[in-house]
mmCIF file of C-alpha atoms and ligand atoms in Angstrom:
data_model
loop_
_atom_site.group_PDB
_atom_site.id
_atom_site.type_symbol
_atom_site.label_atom_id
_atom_site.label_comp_id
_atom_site.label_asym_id
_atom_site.label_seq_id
_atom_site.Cartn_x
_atom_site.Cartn_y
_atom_site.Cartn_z
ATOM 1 C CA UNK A 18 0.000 0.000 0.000
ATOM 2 C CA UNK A 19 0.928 3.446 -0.858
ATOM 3 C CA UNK A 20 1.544 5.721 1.721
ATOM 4 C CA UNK A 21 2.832 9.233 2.299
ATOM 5 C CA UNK A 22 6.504 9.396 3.765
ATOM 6 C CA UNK A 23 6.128 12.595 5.409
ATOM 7 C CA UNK A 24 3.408 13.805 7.528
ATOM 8 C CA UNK A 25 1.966 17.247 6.291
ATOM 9 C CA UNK A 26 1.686 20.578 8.735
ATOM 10 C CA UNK A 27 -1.429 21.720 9.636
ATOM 11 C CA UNK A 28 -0.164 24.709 8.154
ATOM 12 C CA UNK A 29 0.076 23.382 4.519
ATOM 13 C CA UNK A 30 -3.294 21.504 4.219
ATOM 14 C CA UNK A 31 -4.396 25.202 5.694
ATOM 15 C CA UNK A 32 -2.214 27.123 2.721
ATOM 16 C CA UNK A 33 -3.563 24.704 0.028
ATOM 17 C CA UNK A 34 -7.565 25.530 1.278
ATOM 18 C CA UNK A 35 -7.070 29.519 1.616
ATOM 19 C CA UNK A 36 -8.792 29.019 -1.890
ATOM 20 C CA UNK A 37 -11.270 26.655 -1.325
ATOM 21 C CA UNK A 38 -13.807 29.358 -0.012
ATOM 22 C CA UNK A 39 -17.426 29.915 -2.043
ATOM 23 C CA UNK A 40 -17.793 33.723 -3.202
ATOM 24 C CA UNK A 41 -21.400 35.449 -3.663
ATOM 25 C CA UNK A 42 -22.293 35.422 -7.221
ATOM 26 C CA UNK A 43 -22.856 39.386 -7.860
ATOM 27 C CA UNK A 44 -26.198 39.416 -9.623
ATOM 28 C CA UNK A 45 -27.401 41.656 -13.322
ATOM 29 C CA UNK A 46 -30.390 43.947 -13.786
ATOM 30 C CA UNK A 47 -32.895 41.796 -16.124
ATOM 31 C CA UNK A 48 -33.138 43.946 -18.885
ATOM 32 C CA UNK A 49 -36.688 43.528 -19.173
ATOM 33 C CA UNK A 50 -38.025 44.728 -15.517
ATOM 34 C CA UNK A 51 -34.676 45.947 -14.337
ATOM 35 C CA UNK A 52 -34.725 43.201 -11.221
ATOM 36 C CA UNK A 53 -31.961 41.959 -9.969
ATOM 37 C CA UNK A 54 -31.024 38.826 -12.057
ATOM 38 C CA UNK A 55 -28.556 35.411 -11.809
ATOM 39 C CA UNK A 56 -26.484 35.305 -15.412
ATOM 40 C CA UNK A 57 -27.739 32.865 -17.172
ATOM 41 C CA UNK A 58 -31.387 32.104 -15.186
ATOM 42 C CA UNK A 59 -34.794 32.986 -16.044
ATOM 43 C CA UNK A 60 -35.991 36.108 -14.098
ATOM 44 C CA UNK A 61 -37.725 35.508 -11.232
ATOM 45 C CA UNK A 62 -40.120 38.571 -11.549
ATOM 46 C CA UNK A 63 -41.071 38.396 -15.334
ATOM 47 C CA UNK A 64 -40.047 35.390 -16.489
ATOM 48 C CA UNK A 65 -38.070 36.500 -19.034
ATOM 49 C CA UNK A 66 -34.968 35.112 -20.694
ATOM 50 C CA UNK A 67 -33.444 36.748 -23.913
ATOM 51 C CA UNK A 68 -35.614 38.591 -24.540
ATOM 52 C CA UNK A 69 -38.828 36.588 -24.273
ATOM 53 C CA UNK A 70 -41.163 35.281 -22.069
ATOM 54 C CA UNK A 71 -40.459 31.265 -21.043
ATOM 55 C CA UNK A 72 -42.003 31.154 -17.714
ATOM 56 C CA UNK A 73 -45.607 31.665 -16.844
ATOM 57 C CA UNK A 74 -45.476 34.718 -13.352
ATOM 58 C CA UNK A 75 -48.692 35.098 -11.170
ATOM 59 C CA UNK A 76 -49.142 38.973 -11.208
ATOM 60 C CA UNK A 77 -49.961 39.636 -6.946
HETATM 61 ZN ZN1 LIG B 108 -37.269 40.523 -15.347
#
């Protein structure tokens, strides 16, 4: 079996996850209602994506 000769420092399995964190996606304006809007989603409030409407909303 395989096994690693060295033990590694708490330190370097902390160095090699510095990246490892999850950032906030920054959301666009749809261009159709001006709501904020994920890239690449339908918009929630209109249901619009490029430019036309794919999602049935309930107008409240
Ligand atoms: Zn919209």
């Amino acid at each position: 079996m395989p096994n690693p000769k060295r033990r590694h420092s708490k330190t370097r399995g902390r160095k090699r996850r510095t990246h490892d964190a999850l950032k906030a996606t920054t959301p666009g304006l749809c261009p159709q209602c001006s709501e904020p809007k994920a890239a690449h989603r339908v918009c929630r409030y209109c249901g619009f994506y490029r430019a036309r409407q794919v999602r049935a909303v309930n107008e409240d």
